[in-house]
């Protein structure tokens, strides 16, 4: 078999390791006729990061593709529905300062025909954009679920992702991998890496089980970066000058009572030196403050977080706070020789748009789809992979930065983060262009884009960005826009009668289950 | 309106039941729950499909009677003119209820039913408070329906477990040329049925589920009749 790649060793059993294992096991089963074995080594001593509760709609596809039931997933992971993000206080910090980044697309076809008509008529008012272009804002404000009990598993009435308990999710995927997908689990510590003459990894040495050899190694060891960095010393590209947050304090908050409403979005509230995420699960909220340590001490951050909790129907005295330090950025290359880094080992950016799990899914899918047949194919596949993912990381950095540069807040953190010299050239160019003409799909490398055009529009115009398009609004466009407005009203009237509050639907799902069809 | 009382020879001594069928008795509904045990009789007259309960999302078996809310196309000039009526219709105004009262019949009666009268119709009890023949017949029917309901759930679950149910869209041209689409109907999948393993076929046959599947598929022919009625 001309040195076929027949054994994959994943080191690390966090969500990166297990999601990668599931996707590979499922996709390679047919592709490689069951001749590729997938093993995962996880340390009994080193804990997983234990946070990461917001996802992107891609997670629905991932879960469906690996063959788990949505009902089981919702029951096992305390999962709820996420229909987007609500950004509170990101523009001015004034009382009603809020806008949505919903998950429903804003336009049906690739041309946003009515953008100019909207922009022209409404003096771009903060928060008005997403309401004019999609119905999901309203659904979220009403706390409604994105589907009903008669909607089949994974199907939606309005687009959604999940909020989930990170620890339970790891256990859930792990069980599925081991019991259903034939992934071999080894609970042990990797203590050394063995390389051959050409410096490809031939095996890892474990504490209890000795040598574990393989053809392809996946580094999912989190911030430890055991193979890719400790062994190969692939350099890390920090982006702290662009995105200055480097710390997080996370905690779990009890609901005030067991039938408290579950929010439909992640609520991201701006603070003096960063922002607080607020995620509603079935049984508790996950809340955390992401901040820049150059501007705020840990203890002051914790005090701000505690006051947020107390002001939002929580009780901070019951909370255990966990502080996590990170260097924002990513590796200069993710695939080196026969080793691929996926998850936190590849890099980490502040979790503003739940891009981490999304990138894990994308990486594992790309790896499976382009799976190298043998060692000779490896280098070519690796080059392509690196090129694609360097582009993606850079696009995510640009997109996250976009959330900051239109702010009008007065604190030093917010002032500094919008300074021109901290904005990547690629983003500066785009913004310059969008000052004169509206963003369109052709501004993006469509095939490998991470966030769709719609996401950019939601942030830009949600924050009150202005485009000085020099032409009039055509009659045709004006009519289209009016039709769009009445269509949204019709959709809303219908959905209000069809959809139930989140908690009510979750309870029904736990009781009756969703049908597969 | 529904208000059930456990059947009692003394309390309900003077009640009579009007036995006709039609709009007067609130039977202008567009679908009615049925059980697999009556498919033999149903399939000749009605299209029978799976529908989801809007409150629970669970599948149930229903005979389709119309395409609009409150539309029962089987009712002509106020009368339900059909040889066989679904058990759920026949059983009115009774439901199954364990009964320790003197009657010895496991029945409760909906005292708000438009069928209730004190002059016209079938008597429930004889002068000595013993159940009438009519009532005994109804008690048997209700018992049969009750036991059929349990096996019905098993039947549906069996089909779901082997992916034998699929969404089926009904679509036809209305008199005004517009296309009418009926969503939310589910049917036995012909394709899945054709590709079952021998063992699955034997298992389905033993419980009677296989025969029920073919009856369900055959009952779809009745949609043609229904559509014609709808258009005229
Ligand atoms: C504050 C914060 C908030 C976040 N929020 C989000 C979010 O909302 N949405 C999102 O998508 N992502 C979020 N993330 C990112 C997300 O948590 C991670 O991407 C995800 O959990 C994957 O982590 P991981 O598996 O790469 O690493 P880890 O969970 O750290 O797992 C590492 C694994 O490697 C094993 N290991 C390490 N060393 C060895 C060794 N020597 N031998 C054997 N095994 C070893 C460990 O035992 C562990 O199993 C957030 C991250 C942080 C820090």
mmCIF file of N, CA and C in Angstrom, chain A residues 4-54:
data_model
loop_
_atom_site.group_PDB
_atom_site.id
_atom_site.type_symbol
_atom_site.label_atom_id
_atom_site.label_comp_id
_atom_site.label_asym_id
_atom_site.label_seq_id
_atom_site.Cartn_x
_atom_site.Cartn_y
_atom_site.Cartn_z
ATOM 1 N N UNK A 4 0.571 4.164 2.596
ATOM 2 C CA UNK A 4 -0.711 4.850 2.762
ATOM 3 C C UNK A 4 -0.829 5.384 4.189
ATOM 4 N N UNK A 5 -1.565 6.474 4.335
ATOM 5 C CA UNK A 5 -1.815 7.025 5.669
ATOM 6 C C UNK A 5 -2.943 6.199 6.271
ATOM 7 N N UNK A 6 -2.604 5.268 7.138
ATOM 8 C CA UNK A 6 -3.659 4.380 7.628
ATOM 9 C C UNK A 6 -3.889 4.509 9.128
ATOM 10 N N UNK A 7 -3.103 5.360 9.774
ATOM 11 C CA UNK A 7 -3.346 5.510 11.199
ATOM 12 C C UNK A 7 -3.196 6.968 11.635
ATOM 13 N N UNK A 8 -4.286 7.499 12.179
ATOM 14 C CA UNK A 8 -4.292 8.896 12.627
ATOM 15 C C UNK A 8 -4.279 8.905 14.149
ATOM 16 N N UNK A 9 -3.342 9.650 14.730
ATOM 17 C CA UNK A 9 -3.284 9.781 16.186
ATOM 18 C C UNK A 9 -3.638 11.218 16.554
ATOM 19 N N UNK A 10 -4.696 11.364 17.316
ATOM 20 C CA UNK A 10 -5.078 12.691 17.806
ATOM 21 C C UNK A 10 -4.586 12.802 19.242
ATOM 22 N N UNK A 11 -3.804 13.824 19.532
ATOM 23 C CA UNK A 11 -3.356 14.013 20.909
ATOM 24 C C UNK A 11 -4.159 15.159 21.513
ATOM 25 N N UNK A 12 -4.937 14.844 22.555
ATOM 26 C CA UNK A 12 -5.752 15.864 23.214
ATOM 27 C C UNK A 12 -7.230 15.552 23.082
ATOM 28 N N UNK A 13 -7.936 15.524 24.234
ATOM 29 C CA UNK A 13 -9.349 15.149 24.247
ATOM 30 C C UNK A 13 -10.246 16.266 24.721
ATOM 31 N N UNK A 14 -9.977 17.487 24.265
ATOM 32 C CA UNK A 14 -10.927 18.587 24.485
ATOM 33 C C UNK A 14 -11.920 18.566 23.336
ATOM 34 N N UNK A 15 -12.687 19.655 23.196
ATOM 35 C CA UNK A 15 -13.674 19.663 22.118
ATOM 36 C C UNK A 15 -13.020 19.629 20.744
ATOM 37 N N UNK A 16 -11.820 20.186 20.623
ATOM 38 C CA UNK A 16 -11.124 20.120 19.330
ATOM 39 C C UNK A 16 -10.813 18.667 18.976
ATOM 40 N N UNK A 17 -10.230 17.933 19.922
ATOM 41 C CA UNK A 17 -9.854 16.545 19.667
ATOM 42 C C UNK A 17 -11.047 15.686 19.307
ATOM 43 N N UNK A 18 -12.126 15.806 20.101
ATOM 44 C CA UNK A 18 -13.264 14.911 19.873
ATOM 45 C C UNK A 18 -14.078 15.269 18.641
ATOM 46 N N UNK A 19 -14.212 16.578 18.367
ATOM 47 C CA UNK A 19 -14.941 16.949 17.136
ATOM 48 C C UNK A 19 -14.146 16.467 15.921
ATOM 49 N N UNK A 20 -12.831 16.666 15.971
ATOM 50 C CA UNK A 20 -11.992 16.217 14.858
ATOM 51 C C UNK A 20 -12.091 14.701 14.691
ATOM 52 N N UNK A 21 -12.040 13.986 15.807
ATOM 53 C CA UNK A 21 -12.130 12.525 15.737
ATOM 54 C C UNK A 21 -13.443 12.095 15.092
ATOM 55 N N UNK A 22 -14.545 12.738 15.506
ATOM 56 C CA UNK A 22 -15.859 12.344 14.985
ATOM 57 C C UNK A 22 -15.953 12.609 13.491
ATOM 58 N N UNK A 23 -15.522 13.794 13.076
ATOM 59 C CA UNK A 23 -15.641 14.150 11.652
ATOM 60 C C UNK A 23 -14.753 13.240 10.801
ATOM 61 N N UNK A 24 -13.535 13.012 11.271
ATOM 62 C CA UNK A 24 -12.633 12.133 10.500
ATOM 63 C C UNK A 24 -13.192 10.718 10.425
ATOM 64 N N UNK A 25 -13.616 10.197 11.566
ATOM 65 C CA UNK A 25 -14.098 8.808 11.591
ATOM 66 C C UNK A 25 -15.273 8.647 10.643
ATOM 67 N N UNK A 26 -16.171 9.626 10.696
ATOM 68 C CA UNK A 26 -17.369 9.522 9.876
ATOM 69 C C UNK A 26 -17.044 9.656 8.393
ATOM 70 N N UNK A 27 -16.222 10.651 8.070
ATOM 71 C CA UNK A 27 -15.986 10.941 6.647
ATOM 72 C C UNK A 27 -15.017 9.957 5.997
ATOM 73 N N UNK A 28 -14.062 9.451 6.773
ATOM 74 C CA UNK A 28 -13.063 8.565 6.158
ATOM 75 C C UNK A 28 -13.565 7.139 6.024
ATOM 76 N N UNK A 29 -14.637 6.838 6.751
ATOM 77 C CA UNK A 29 -15.139 5.474 6.752
ATOM 78 C C UNK A 29 -15.393 4.985 5.321
ATOM 79 N N UNK A 30 -16.103 5.794 4.559
ATOM 80 C CA UNK A 30 -16.370 5.417 3.171
ATOM 81 C C UNK A 30 -15.180 5.695 2.281
ATOM 82 N N UNK A 31 -14.643 6.898 2.474
ATOM 83 C CA UNK A 31 -13.605 7.369 1.576
ATOM 84 C C UNK A 31 -12.406 6.424 1.567
ATOM 85 N N UNK A 32 -12.064 5.898 2.728
ATOM 86 C CA UNK A 32 -10.876 5.046 2.822
ATOM 87 C C UNK A 32 -11.248 3.615 3.193
ATOM 88 N N UNK A 33 -12.474 3.261 2.876
ATOM 89 C CA UNK A 33 -12.930 1.873 3.026
ATOM 90 C C UNK A 33 -12.635 1.291 4.406
ATOM 91 N N UNK A 34 -12.736 2.123 5.411
ATOM 92 C CA UNK A 34 -12.529 1.635 6.770
ATOM 93 C C UNK A 34 -11.085 1.253 7.076
ATOM 94 N N UNK A 35 -10.151 1.643 6.208
ATOM 95 C CA UNK A 35 -8.759 1.218 6.414
ATOM 96 C C UNK A 35 -7.917 2.240 7.153
ATOM 97 N N UNK A 36 -8.538 3.354 7.563
ATOM 98 C CA UNK A 36 -7.794 4.324 8.364
ATOM 99 C C UNK A 36 -8.310 4.240 9.798
ATOM 100 N N UNK A 37 -7.413 3.986 10.738
ATOM 101 C CA UNK A 37 -7.844 3.929 12.132
ATOM 102 C C UNK A 37 -7.621 5.290 12.788
ATOM 103 N N UNK A 38 -8.553 5.654 13.664
ATOM 104 C CA UNK A 38 -8.463 6.940 14.369
ATOM 105 C C UNK A 38 -8.308 6.634 15.863
ATOM 106 N N UNK A 39 -7.223 7.116 16.457
ATOM 107 C CA UNK A 39 -7.018 6.948 17.900
ATOM 108 C C UNK A 39 -6.866 8.313 18.545
ATOM 109 N N UNK A 40 -7.312 8.401 19.792
ATOM 110 C CA UNK A 40 -7.184 9.670 20.499
ATOM 111 C C UNK A 40 -6.553 9.423 21.873
ATOM 112 N N UNK A 41 -5.528 10.191 22.157
ATOM 113 C CA UNK A 41 -4.878 10.082 23.464
ATOM 114 C C UNK A 41 -5.246 11.309 24.282
ATOM 115 N N UNK A 42 -5.807 11.083 25.468
ATOM 116 C CA UNK A 42 -6.090 12.245 26.316
ATOM 117 C C UNK A 42 -5.499 12.044 27.701
ATOM 118 N N UNK A 43 -5.006 13.125 28.246
ATOM 119 C CA UNK A 43 -4.354 13.062 29.549
ATOM 120 C C UNK A 43 -5.385 12.914 30.660
ATOM 121 N N UNK A 44 -5.142 12.010 31.606
ATOM 122 C CA UNK A 44 -6.043 11.902 32.758
ATOM 123 C C UNK A 44 -5.799 13.042 33.746
ATOM 124 N N UNK A 45 -4.732 13.785 33.550
ATOM 125 C CA UNK A 45 -4.333 14.796 34.539
ATOM 126 C C UNK A 45 -4.588 16.236 34.115
ATOM 127 N N UNK A 46 -4.477 16.467 32.813
ATOM 128 C CA UNK A 46 -4.625 17.850 32.351
ATOM 129 C C UNK A 46 -6.069 18.085 31.945
ATOM 130 N N UNK A 47 -6.685 19.048 32.611
ATOM 131 C CA UNK A 47 -8.105 19.321 32.343
ATOM 132 C C UNK A 47 -8.297 20.010 31.001
ATOM 133 N N UNK A 48 -9.493 19.866 30.415
ATOM 134 C CA UNK A 48 -9.828 20.640 29.211
ATOM 135 C C UNK A 48 -10.102 22.073 29.638
ATOM 136 N N UNK A 49 -10.155 22.972 28.642
ATOM 137 C CA UNK A 49 -10.306 24.391 28.969
ATOM 138 C C UNK A 49 -11.644 24.666 29.665
ATOM 139 N N UNK A 50 -12.667 23.885 29.346
ATOM 140 C CA UNK A 50 -13.926 23.957 30.109
ATOM 141 C C UNK A 50 -14.816 25.141 29.806
ATOM 142 N N UNK A 51 -14.453 25.960 28.830
ATOM 143 C CA UNK A 51 -15.342 27.041 28.391
ATOM 144 C C UNK A 51 -15.550 26.905 26.882
ATOM 145 N N UNK A 52 -16.298 27.816 26.298
ATOM 146 C CA UNK A 52 -16.582 27.738 24.861
ATOM 147 C C UNK A 52 -17.981 27.221 24.679
ATOM 148 N N UNK A 53 -18.965 28.084 24.905
ATOM 149 C CA UNK A 53 -20.351 27.632 24.946
ATOM 150 C C UNK A 53 -21.193 28.178 23.816
ATOM 151 N N UNK A 54 -20.600 29.036 22.977
ATOM 152 C CA UNK A 54 -21.355 29.594 21.858
ATOM 153 C C UNK A 54 -20.899 28.949 20.560
#
